[in-house]
Amino acid sequence: MAQAPALAGLPPDVGDMNRVVAEVARINGVALNAPHELLDEEALRQRACTELLRQAAQQAGLLALDDVPGVEGAISAAASNAIEQLLDRELPIPDPSEEACRRYHDAHPAAHAHGERVQLRHVLFAVTPGVDVKLLRLRAEALLIELRCADDGGAKFAQAAAQWSNCPSGQQGGELGWLSRADCAPEFAREVFGSAEIGVLARLVHSRFGLHVVEVVARDPGQQPAFEEVRQAIALTLRQQAWVNALRQYLQLLAGAAVVEGVALDAADSPLVQ
């Protein structure tokens, strides 16, 4: 997928935004990483969740008890198949109702628009190896508040972009011009498109490039399809959302019943997870 011209000059990997860990983390005594193997926190959590599910599949009789994790978090084909069976059994997701789909369509009128475009400006705080992410975030958040409070026709935003932005667009006041979803990194597009917000967004936008203070100068909503045209797409979206929520709750229950060492996981101490 293409990226905005102003963002395309930046490297695809601008460094990890989390600290790394070298201690050995464990789920019920099973090591998640080798000694001195450096993992960012998100990668470690992903391994922990996979291990919780692998062990749950064993307890459910879907996977042999002599199955063990592979190198660097890999799991066997048998474990992968068993986890899939486990989730199919434990997370049955009903099809969303017609009413639920219509509510979603009414609440997200631009979600499936054709030809939607936005005119943007941004200030990029790039996350690069060795950067103090905490201080970078504080600087970005302070600037976000400052620019949201500015009432000068946009002059302060242009000055801030020239002073702080790590994107070449900073020299043009942060201007990115008119962009479509296809012009942006997917995680950036998800935060910017599909809404009616105008002005400096009330939140920092996170992307693979770093932290962005974003101003939506104008929107072109494109063509809004009729409900019947997007009914199946909406149903799929709602099913995916329901499945993700159900998986999160299931993992919380598993973590609450497990001995978790060296990794931060949300855990539920009750079968009722709110």
PDB file of C-alpha atoms in Angstrom:
ATOM      1  CA  MET A   1       0.000   0.000   0.000  1.00  0.00           C
ATOM      2  CA  ALA A   2       1.402   3.406  -0.914  1.00  0.00           C
ATOM      3  CA  GLN A   3       2.310   6.023   1.648  1.00  0.00           C
ATOM      4  CA  ALA A   4       1.962   9.776   1.635  1.00  0.00           C
ATOM      5  CA  PRO A   5       4.809  11.367  -0.315  1.00  0.00           C
ATOM      6  CA  ALA A   6       5.843  13.350   2.747  1.00  0.00           C
ATOM      7  CA  LEU A   7       6.092  10.156   4.788  1.00  0.00           C
ATOM      8  CA  ALA A   8       7.629   7.938   2.155  1.00  0.00           C
ATOM      9  CA  GLY A   9      11.144   9.287   2.717  1.00  0.00           C
ATOM     10  CA  LEU A  10      11.269   7.922   6.234  1.00  0.00           C
ATOM     11  CA  PRO A  11      12.583   4.412   6.956  1.00  0.00           C
ATOM     12  CA  PRO A  12       9.913   1.704   7.338  1.00  0.00           C
ATOM     13  CA  ASP A  13      11.258   0.790  10.755  1.00  0.00           C
ATOM     14  CA  VAL A  14      11.996   3.767  12.966  1.00  0.00           C
ATOM     15  CA  GLY A  15      12.797   1.793  16.064  1.00  0.00           C
ATOM     16  CA  ASP A  16      10.885   0.187  18.874  1.00  0.00           C
ATOM     17  CA  MET A  17       8.765   2.383  21.136  1.00  0.00           C
ATOM     18  CA  ASN A  18       9.000   0.038  24.101  1.00  0.00           C
ATOM     19  CA  ARG A  19      11.815  -1.001  26.337  1.00  0.00           C
ATOM     20  CA  VAL A  20      13.515  -4.366  25.739  1.00  0.00           C
ATOM     21  CA  VAL A  21      13.721  -7.180  28.235  1.00  0.00           C
ATOM     22  CA  ALA A  22      16.504  -9.669  28.858  1.00  0.00           C
ATOM     23  CA  GLU A  23      15.150 -11.598  31.853  1.00  0.00           C
ATOM     24  CA  VAL A  24      13.446 -14.917  31.238  1.00  0.00           C
ATOM     25  CA  ALA A  25       9.646 -14.660  31.374  1.00  0.00           C
ATOM     26  CA  ARG A  26       7.504 -17.733  32.055  1.00  0.00           C
ATOM     27  CA  ILE A  27       3.945 -19.006  31.876  1.00  0.00           C
ATOM     28  CA  ASN A  28       3.378 -21.797  34.407  1.00  0.00           C
ATOM     29  CA  GLY A  29       7.120 -22.384  34.421  1.00  0.00           C
ATOM     30  CA  VAL A  30       7.483 -22.579  30.620  1.00  0.00           C
ATOM     31  CA  ALA A  31      10.095 -20.093  29.384  1.00  0.00           C
ATOM     32  CA  LEU A  32       8.983 -17.559  26.780  1.00  0.00           C
ATOM     33  CA  ASN A  33      12.448 -16.335  25.818  1.00  0.00           C
ATOM     34  CA  ALA A  34      16.011 -17.528  26.058  1.00  0.00           C
ATOM     35  CA  PRO A  35      18.424 -15.934  28.559  1.00  0.00           C
ATOM     36  CA  HIS A  36      19.710 -12.626  27.163  1.00  0.00           C
ATOM     37  CA  GLU A  37      17.245 -12.745  24.258  1.00  0.00           C
ATOM     38  CA  LEU A  38      16.033  -9.178  23.858  1.00  0.00           C
ATOM     39  CA  LEU A  39      12.323  -8.721  23.175  1.00  0.00           C
ATOM     40  CA  ASP A  40      10.150  -5.631  23.155  1.00  0.00           C
ATOM     41  CA  GLU A  41       7.185  -5.790  25.508  1.00  0.00           C
ATOM     42  CA  GLU A  42       4.613  -6.320  22.775  1.00  0.00           C
ATOM     43  CA  ALA A  43       6.500  -9.278  21.296  1.00  0.00           C
ATOM     44  CA  LEU A  44       6.834 -10.785  24.764  1.00  0.00           C
ATOM     45  CA  ARG A  45       3.099 -10.365  25.420  1.00  0.00           C
ATOM     46  CA  GLN A  46       2.325 -12.045  22.107  1.00  0.00           C
ATOM     47  CA  ARG A  47       4.469 -15.020  23.060  1.00  0.00           C
ATOM     48  CA  ALA A  48       2.784 -15.150  26.465  1.00  0.00           C
ATOM     49  CA  CYS A  49      -0.697 -15.175  24.918  1.00  0.00           C
ATOM     50  CA  THR A  50       0.296 -17.909  22.484  1.00  0.00           C
ATOM     51  CA  GLU A  51       1.699 -19.980  25.333  1.00  0.00           C
ATOM     52  CA  LEU A  52      -1.454 -19.504  27.401  1.00  0.00           C
ATOM     53  CA  LEU A  53      -3.489 -20.802  24.474  1.00  0.00           C
ATOM     54  CA  ARG A  54      -1.086 -23.685  23.777  1.00  0.00           C
ATOM     55  CA  GLN A  55      -1.307 -24.849  27.384  1.00  0.00           C
ATOM     56  CA  ALA A  56      -5.101 -24.437  27.375  1.00  0.00           C
ATOM     57  CA  ALA A  57      -5.269 -26.655  24.281  1.00  0.00           C
ATOM     58  CA  GLN A  58      -3.257 -29.284  26.133  1.00  0.00           C
ATOM     59  CA  GLN A  59      -5.562 -29.103  29.144  1.00  0.00           C
ATOM     60  CA  ALA A  60      -8.562 -29.449  26.833  1.00  0.00           C
ATOM     61  CA  GLY A  61      -7.132 -32.665  25.375  1.00  0.00           C
ATOM     62  CA  LEU A  62      -6.658 -31.108  21.941  1.00  0.00           C
ATOM     63  CA  LEU A  63      -2.842 -31.243  22.015  1.00  0.00           C
ATOM     64  CA  ALA A  64      -0.422 -33.878  23.227  1.00  0.00           C
ATOM     65  CA  LEU A  65       1.105 -33.181  26.630  1.00  0.00           C
ATOM     66  CA  ASP A  66       4.620 -33.730  25.271  1.00  0.00           C
ATOM     67  CA  ASP A  67       4.253 -30.826  22.826  1.00  0.00           C
ATOM     68  CA  VAL A  68       6.728 -28.039  23.703  1.00  0.00           C
ATOM     69  CA  PRO A  69       7.312 -24.515  22.363  1.00  0.00           C
ATOM     70  CA  GLY A  70       9.903 -24.182  19.627  1.00  0.00           C
ATOM     71  CA  VAL A  71      12.773 -21.754  19.219  1.00  0.00           C
ATOM     72  CA  GLU A  72      12.094 -17.994  19.425  1.00  0.00           C
ATOM     73  CA  GLY A  73       8.415 -18.416  20.259  1.00  0.00           C
ATOM     74  CA  ALA A  74       7.581 -20.746  17.377  1.00  0.00           C
ATOM     75  CA  ILE A  75       4.977 -23.441  17.960  1.00  0.00           C
ATOM     76  CA  SER A  76       4.381 -26.748  16.242  1.00  0.00           C
ATOM     77  CA  ALA A  77       1.849 -27.240  13.469  1.00  0.00           C
ATOM     78  CA  ALA A  78      -0.070 -29.497  15.851  1.00  0.00           C
ATOM     79  CA  ALA A  79      -0.188 -26.721  18.446  1.00  0.00           C
ATOM     80  CA  SER A  80      -1.373 -24.204  15.870  1.00  0.00           C
ATOM     81  CA  ASN A  81      -4.182 -26.501  14.755  1.00  0.00           C
ATOM     82  CA  ALA A  82      -5.128 -27.282  18.365  1.00  0.00           C
ATOM     83  CA  ILE A  83      -5.312 -23.592  19.268  1.00  0.00           C
ATOM     84  CA  GLU A  84      -7.562 -22.985  16.269  1.00  0.00           C
ATOM     85  CA  GLN A  85      -9.862 -25.791  17.417  1.00  0.00           C
ATOM     86  CA  LEU A  86      -9.814 -24.435  20.961  1.00  0.00           C
ATOM     87  CA  LEU A  87     -10.826 -20.941  19.873  1.00  0.00           C
ATOM     88  CA  ASP A  88     -13.550 -22.260  17.584  1.00  0.00           C
ATOM     89  CA  ARG A  89     -14.982 -24.127  20.563  1.00  0.00           C
ATOM     90  CA  GLU A  90     -14.512 -21.480  23.244  1.00  0.00           C
ATOM     91  CA  LEU A  91     -15.336 -18.352  21.249  1.00  0.00           C
ATOM     92  CA  PRO A  92     -18.526 -18.968  19.276  1.00  0.00           C
ATOM     93  CA  ILE A  93     -19.484 -15.648  17.710  1.00  0.00           C
ATOM     94  CA  PRO A  94     -23.088 -15.285  16.456  1.00  0.00           C
ATOM     95  CA  ASP A  95     -23.830 -13.365  13.292  1.00  0.00           C
ATOM     96  CA  PRO A  96     -24.727  -9.740  14.060  1.00  0.00           C
ATOM     97  CA  SER A  97     -28.376  -8.836  13.699  1.00  0.00           C
ATOM     98  CA  GLU A  98     -29.773  -6.632  10.976  1.00  0.00           C
ATOM     99  CA  GLU A  99     -30.509  -4.002  13.624  1.00  0.00           C
ATOM    100  CA  ALA A 100     -26.910  -4.039  14.877  1.00  0.00           C
ATOM    101  CA  CYS A 101     -25.586  -3.664  11.346  1.00  0.00           C
ATOM    102  CA  ARG A 102     -27.899  -0.729  10.644  1.00  0.00           C
ATOM    103  CA  ARG A 103     -26.864   0.967  13.906  1.00  0.00           C
ATOM    104  CA  TYR A 104     -23.226   0.626  12.900  1.00  0.00           C
ATOM    105  CA  HIS A 105     -23.952   1.987   9.436  1.00  0.00           C
ATOM    106  CA  ASP A 106     -25.785   4.997  10.875  1.00  0.00           C
ATOM    107  CA  ALA A 107     -23.046   5.662  13.441  1.00  0.00           C
ATOM    108  CA  HIS A 108     -20.187   5.365  10.924  1.00  0.00           C
ATOM    109  CA  PRO A 109     -21.472   6.996   7.746  1.00  0.00           C
ATOM    110  CA  ALA A 110     -17.990   7.476   6.275  1.00  0.00           C
ATOM    111  CA  ALA A 111     -16.602   4.050   7.159  1.00  0.00           C
ATOM    112  CA  HIS A 112     -17.282   2.571   3.712  1.00  0.00           C
ATOM    113  CA  ALA A 113     -17.215   5.706   1.612  1.00  0.00           C
ATOM    114  CA  HIS A 114     -15.693   5.522  -1.869  1.00  0.00           C
ATOM    115  CA  GLY A 115     -13.159   8.189  -2.759  1.00  0.00           C
ATOM    116  CA  GLU A 116     -12.853   9.721   0.726  1.00  0.00           C
ATOM    117  CA  ARG A 117     -10.003  12.240   0.980  1.00  0.00           C
ATOM    118  CA  VAL A 118      -8.583  14.436   3.709  1.00  0.00           C
ATOM    119  CA  GLN A 119      -6.378  17.499   3.580  1.00  0.00           C
ATOM    120  CA  LEU A 120      -3.781  17.189   6.344  1.00  0.00           C
ATOM    121  CA  ARG A 121      -0.945  18.878   8.146  1.00  0.00           C
ATOM    122  CA  HIS A 122       1.199  17.105  10.725  1.00  0.00           C
ATOM    123  CA  VAL A 123       4.159  17.395  13.042  1.00  0.00           C
ATOM    124  CA  LEU A 124       6.080  14.126  13.262  1.00  0.00           C
ATOM    125  CA  PHE A 125       8.091  13.124  16.310  1.00  0.00           C
ATOM    126  CA  ALA A 126      10.044  10.191  14.882  1.00  0.00           C
ATOM    127  CA  VAL A 127      10.887   7.288  17.180  1.00  0.00           C
ATOM    128  CA  THR A 128      14.430   6.202  16.371  1.00  0.00           C
ATOM    129  CA  PRO A 129      16.852   3.818  18.107  1.00  0.00           C
ATOM    130  CA  GLY A 130      18.115   5.294  21.358  1.00  0.00           C
ATOM    131  CA  VAL A 131      15.418   7.947  21.654  1.00  0.00           C
ATOM    132  CA  ASP A 132      13.861   8.529  25.085  1.00  0.00           C
ATOM    133  CA  VAL A 133      10.270   7.697  24.150  1.00  0.00           C
ATOM    134  CA  LYS A 134       8.835   9.011  27.412  1.00  0.00           C
ATOM    135  CA  LEU A 135      10.367  12.449  26.916  1.00  0.00           C
ATOM    136  CA  LEU A 136       9.411  12.407  23.240  1.00  0.00           C
ATOM    137  CA  ARG A 137       5.809  11.647  24.112  1.00  0.00           C
ATOM    138  CA  LEU A 138       5.722  14.415  26.712  1.00  0.00           C
ATOM    139  CA  ARG A 139       7.043  16.904  24.149  1.00  0.00           C
ATOM    140  CA  ALA A 140       4.491  15.735  21.574  1.00  0.00           C
ATOM    141  CA  GLU A 141       1.608  15.888  24.056  1.00  0.00           C
ATOM    142  CA  ALA A 142       2.626  19.382  25.187  1.00  0.00           C
ATOM    143  CA  LEU A 143       2.703  20.567  21.579  1.00  0.00           C
ATOM    144  CA  LEU A 144      -0.658  18.908  20.910  1.00  0.00           C
ATOM    145  CA  ILE A 145      -2.268  20.899  23.725  1.00  0.00           C
ATOM    146  CA  GLU A 146      -0.553  24.088  22.601  1.00  0.00           C
ATOM    147  CA  LEU A 147      -1.721  23.752  18.996  1.00  0.00           C
ATOM    148  CA  ARG A 148      -5.272  22.794  19.949  1.00  0.00           C
ATOM    149  CA  CYS A 149      -5.480  25.990  21.987  1.00  0.00           C
ATOM    150  CA  ALA A 150      -3.986  28.191  19.269  1.00  0.00           C
ATOM    151  CA  ASP A 151      -6.364  30.630  17.592  1.00  0.00           C
ATOM    152  CA  ASP A 152      -4.150  32.265  14.997  1.00  0.00           C
ATOM    153  CA  GLY A 153      -5.347  30.863  11.696  1.00  0.00           C
ATOM    154  CA  GLY A 154      -2.763  28.083  11.676  1.00  0.00           C
ATOM    155  CA  ALA A 155       0.436  30.121  11.848  1.00  0.00           C
ATOM    156  CA  LYS A 156       1.625  28.453  15.055  1.00  0.00           C
ATOM    157  CA  PHE A 157       1.105  24.980  13.560  1.00  0.00           C
ATOM    158  CA  ALA A 158       3.314  25.862  10.590  1.00  0.00           C
ATOM    159  CA  GLN A 159       5.995  27.261  12.911  1.00  0.00           C
ATOM    160  CA  ALA A 160       5.878  24.154  15.102  1.00  0.00           C
ATOM    161  CA  ALA A 161       6.187  21.872  12.080  1.00  0.00           C
ATOM    162  CA  ALA A 162       9.236  23.785  10.854  1.00  0.00           C
ATOM    163  CA  GLN A 163      10.839  23.612  14.302  1.00  0.00           C
ATOM    164  CA  TRP A 164       9.951  20.115  15.505  1.00  0.00           C
ATOM    165  CA  SER A 165       8.816  17.845  12.687  1.00  0.00           C
ATOM    166  CA  ASN A 166      11.097  15.014  11.576  1.00  0.00           C
ATOM    167  CA  CYS A 167       9.235  14.805   8.266  1.00  0.00           C
ATOM    168  CA  PRO A 168      10.426  16.740   5.178  1.00  0.00           C
ATOM    169  CA  SER A 169       6.961  18.336   5.105  1.00  0.00           C
ATOM    170  CA  GLY A 170       7.999  20.405   8.110  1.00  0.00           C
ATOM    171  CA  GLN A 171       9.629  22.875   5.758  1.00  0.00           C
ATOM    172  CA  GLN A 172       6.207  23.416   4.156  1.00  0.00           C
ATOM    173  CA  GLY A 173       4.465  23.967   7.471  1.00  0.00           C
ATOM    174  CA  GLY A 174       3.659  20.270   7.831  1.00  0.00           C
ATOM    175  CA  GLU A 175       1.445  20.265   4.730  1.00  0.00           C
ATOM    176  CA  LEU A 176       0.684  16.809   3.319  1.00  0.00           C
ATOM    177  CA  GLY A 177      -1.993  17.970   0.884  1.00  0.00           C
ATOM    178  CA  TRP A 178      -5.031  15.885  -0.082  1.00  0.00           C
ATOM    179  CA  LEU A 179      -4.622  12.202   0.729  1.00  0.00           C
ATOM    180  CA  SER A 180      -6.672   9.042   0.328  1.00  0.00           C
ATOM    181  CA  ARG A 181      -6.459   5.970   2.542  1.00  0.00           C
ATOM    182  CA  ALA A 182      -4.175   4.326  -0.007  1.00  0.00           C
ATOM    183  CA  ASP A 183      -1.684   7.185   0.346  1.00  0.00           C
ATOM    184  CA  CYS A 184      -1.091   6.510   4.053  1.00  0.00           C
ATOM    185  CA  ALA A 185       0.274   3.780   6.257  1.00  0.00           C
ATOM    186  CA  PRO A 186      -2.731   1.662   7.381  1.00  0.00           C
ATOM    187  CA  GLU A 187      -2.369   2.457  11.082  1.00  0.00           C
ATOM    188  CA  PHE A 188      -2.226   6.171  10.265  1.00  0.00           C
ATOM    189  CA  ALA A 189      -5.260   5.956   7.971  1.00  0.00           C
ATOM    190  CA  ARG A 190      -7.349   4.197  10.649  1.00  0.00           C
ATOM    191  CA  GLU A 191      -6.941   7.192  12.950  1.00  0.00           C
ATOM    192  CA  VAL A 192      -7.688   9.861  10.373  1.00  0.00           C
ATOM    193  CA  PHE A 193     -10.317   8.556   7.949  1.00  0.00           C
ATOM    194  CA  GLY A 194     -13.914   7.520   8.519  1.00  0.00           C
ATOM    195  CA  SER A 195     -14.962  10.384  10.799  1.00  0.00           C
ATOM    196  CA  ALA A 196     -16.079  13.999  10.556  1.00  0.00           C
ATOM    197  CA  GLU A 197     -13.341  15.532  12.752  1.00  0.00           C
ATOM    198  CA  ILE A 198     -11.895  18.825  11.545  1.00  0.00           C
ATOM    199  CA  GLY A 199      -9.019  20.719  13.116  1.00  0.00           C
ATOM    200  CA  VAL A 200      -6.160  19.500  15.305  1.00  0.00           C
ATOM    201  CA  LEU A 201      -7.100  16.007  16.453  1.00  0.00           C
ATOM    202  CA  ALA A 202      -7.484  15.623  20.210  1.00  0.00           C
ATOM    203  CA  ARG A 203      -5.040  12.701  20.346  1.00  0.00           C
ATOM    204  CA  LEU A 204      -1.602  11.828  19.108  1.00  0.00           C
ATOM    205  CA  VAL A 205      -1.702   9.553  16.084  1.00  0.00           C
ATOM    206  CA  HIS A 206       0.671   6.584  16.358  1.00  0.00           C
ATOM    207  CA  SER A 207       2.265   5.062  13.286  1.00  0.00           C
ATOM    208  CA  ARG A 208       5.340   3.065  12.340  1.00  0.00           C
ATOM    209  CA  PHE A 209       7.073   6.401  11.851  1.00  0.00           C
ATOM    210  CA  GLY A 210       6.450   7.737  15.351  1.00  0.00           C
ATOM    211  CA  LEU A 211       4.013  10.138  16.996  1.00  0.00           C
ATOM    212  CA  HIS A 212       2.039  12.629  14.920  1.00  0.00           C
ATOM    213  CA  VAL A 213       0.233  15.805  15.864  1.00  0.00           C
ATOM    214  CA  VAL A 214      -2.342  15.912  13.056  1.00  0.00           C
ATOM    215  CA  GLU A 215      -4.564  18.695  11.792  1.00  0.00           C
ATOM    216  CA  VAL A 216      -7.405  17.859   9.422  1.00  0.00           C
ATOM    217  CA  VAL A 217      -7.787  20.983   7.319  1.00  0.00           C
ATOM    218  CA  ALA A 218     -10.681  19.730   5.179  1.00  0.00           C
ATOM    219  CA  ARG A 219     -12.550  16.563   4.263  1.00  0.00           C
ATOM    220  CA  ASP A 220     -14.089  15.221   1.100  1.00  0.00           C
ATOM    221  CA  PRO A 221     -16.394  12.392   2.234  1.00  0.00           C
ATOM    222  CA  GLY A 222     -16.608  10.838  -1.214  1.00  0.00           C
ATOM    223  CA  GLN A 223     -19.656   8.750  -2.128  1.00  0.00           C
ATOM    224  CA  GLN A 224     -21.680   7.092   0.626  1.00  0.00           C
ATOM    225  CA  PRO A 225     -22.882   3.599  -0.381  1.00  0.00           C
ATOM    226  CA  ALA A 226     -26.366   2.392   0.515  1.00  0.00           C
ATOM    227  CA  PHE A 227     -26.698   0.060   3.477  1.00  0.00           C
ATOM    228  CA  GLU A 228     -27.484  -2.923   1.261  1.00  0.00           C
ATOM    229  CA  GLU A 229     -24.166  -2.485  -0.568  1.00  0.00           C
ATOM    230  CA  VAL A 230     -22.090  -2.730   2.602  1.00  0.00           C
ATOM    231  CA  ARG A 231     -24.244  -5.031   4.762  1.00  0.00           C
ATOM    232  CA  GLN A 232     -21.843  -7.968   4.471  1.00  0.00           C
ATOM    233  CA  ALA A 233     -18.763  -5.822   5.106  1.00  0.00           C
ATOM    234  CA  ILE A 234     -20.374  -4.343   8.227  1.00  0.00           C
ATOM    235  CA  ALA A 235     -21.349  -7.797   9.480  1.00  0.00           C
ATOM    236  CA  LEU A 236     -17.745  -8.948   9.042  1.00  0.00           C
ATOM    237  CA  THR A 237     -16.471  -5.893  10.917  1.00  0.00           C
ATOM    238  CA  LEU A 238     -18.848  -6.509  13.826  1.00  0.00           C
ATOM    239  CA  ARG A 239     -17.932 -10.199  13.964  1.00  0.00           C
ATOM    240  CA  GLN A 240     -14.240  -9.340  14.032  1.00  0.00           C
ATOM    241  CA  GLN A 241     -14.794  -6.814  16.829  1.00  0.00           C
ATOM    242  CA  ALA A 242     -16.811  -9.340  18.831  1.00  0.00           C
ATOM    243  CA  TRP A 243     -14.169 -12.032  18.299  1.00  0.00           C
ATOM    244  CA  VAL A 244     -11.329  -9.746  19.424  1.00  0.00           C
ATOM    245  CA  ASN A 245     -13.250  -8.767  22.567  1.00  0.00           C
ATOM    246  CA  ALA A 246     -14.071 -12.402  23.324  1.00  0.00           C
ATOM    247  CA  LEU A 247     -10.434 -13.442  22.808  1.00  0.00           C
ATOM    248  CA  ARG A 248      -9.240 -10.656  25.114  1.00  0.00           C
ATOM    249  CA  GLN A 249     -11.593 -11.803  27.858  1.00  0.00           C
ATOM    250  CA  TYR A 250     -10.633 -15.444  27.363  1.00  0.00           C
ATOM    251  CA  LEU A 251      -6.934 -14.594  27.628  1.00  0.00           C
ATOM    252  CA  GLN A 252      -7.633 -12.603  30.792  1.00  0.00           C
ATOM    253  CA  LEU A 253      -9.264 -15.659  32.318  1.00  0.00           C
ATOM    254  CA  LEU A 254      -6.354 -17.885  31.309  1.00  0.00           C
ATOM    255  CA  ALA A 255      -3.832 -15.400  32.696  1.00  0.00           C
ATOM    256  CA  GLY A 256      -5.776 -15.142  35.931  1.00  0.00           C
ATOM    257  CA  ALA A 257      -5.516 -18.911  36.417  1.00  0.00           C
ATOM    258  CA  ALA A 258      -1.826 -19.121  35.417  1.00  0.00           C
ATOM    259  CA  VAL A 259       1.493 -18.396  37.125  1.00  0.00           C
ATOM    260  CA  VAL A 260       2.797 -15.492  35.055  1.00  0.00           C
ATOM    261  CA  GLU A 261       6.383 -14.333  35.537  1.00  0.00           C
ATOM    262  CA  GLY A 262       8.276 -11.507  33.881  1.00  0.00           C
ATOM    263  CA  VAL A 263       5.552 -10.256  31.556  1.00  0.00           C
ATOM    264  CA  ALA A 264       2.671  -7.845  32.157  1.00  0.00           C
ATOM    265  CA  LEU A 265      -0.697  -9.355  31.225  1.00  0.00           C
ATOM    266  CA  ASP A 266      -4.229  -8.318  32.082  1.00  0.00           C
ATOM    267  CA  ALA A 267      -5.633 -11.051  34.280  1.00  0.00           C
ATOM    268  CA  ALA A 268      -9.110 -11.746  35.598  1.00  0.00           C
ATOM    269  CA  ASP A 269      -9.560 -13.265  39.027  1.00  0.00           C
ATOM    270  CA  SER A 270     -13.232 -13.927  38.328  1.00  0.00           C
ATOM    271  CA  PRO A 271     -15.043 -15.802  35.560  1.00  0.00           C
ATOM    272  CA  LEU A 272     -16.997 -12.598  34.959  1.00  0.00           C
ATOM    273  CA  VAL A 273     -14.780 -10.234  32.981  1.00  0.00           C
ATOM    274  CA  GLN A 274     -16.253  -6.791  32.447  1.00  0.00           C
TER     275      GLN A 274
END
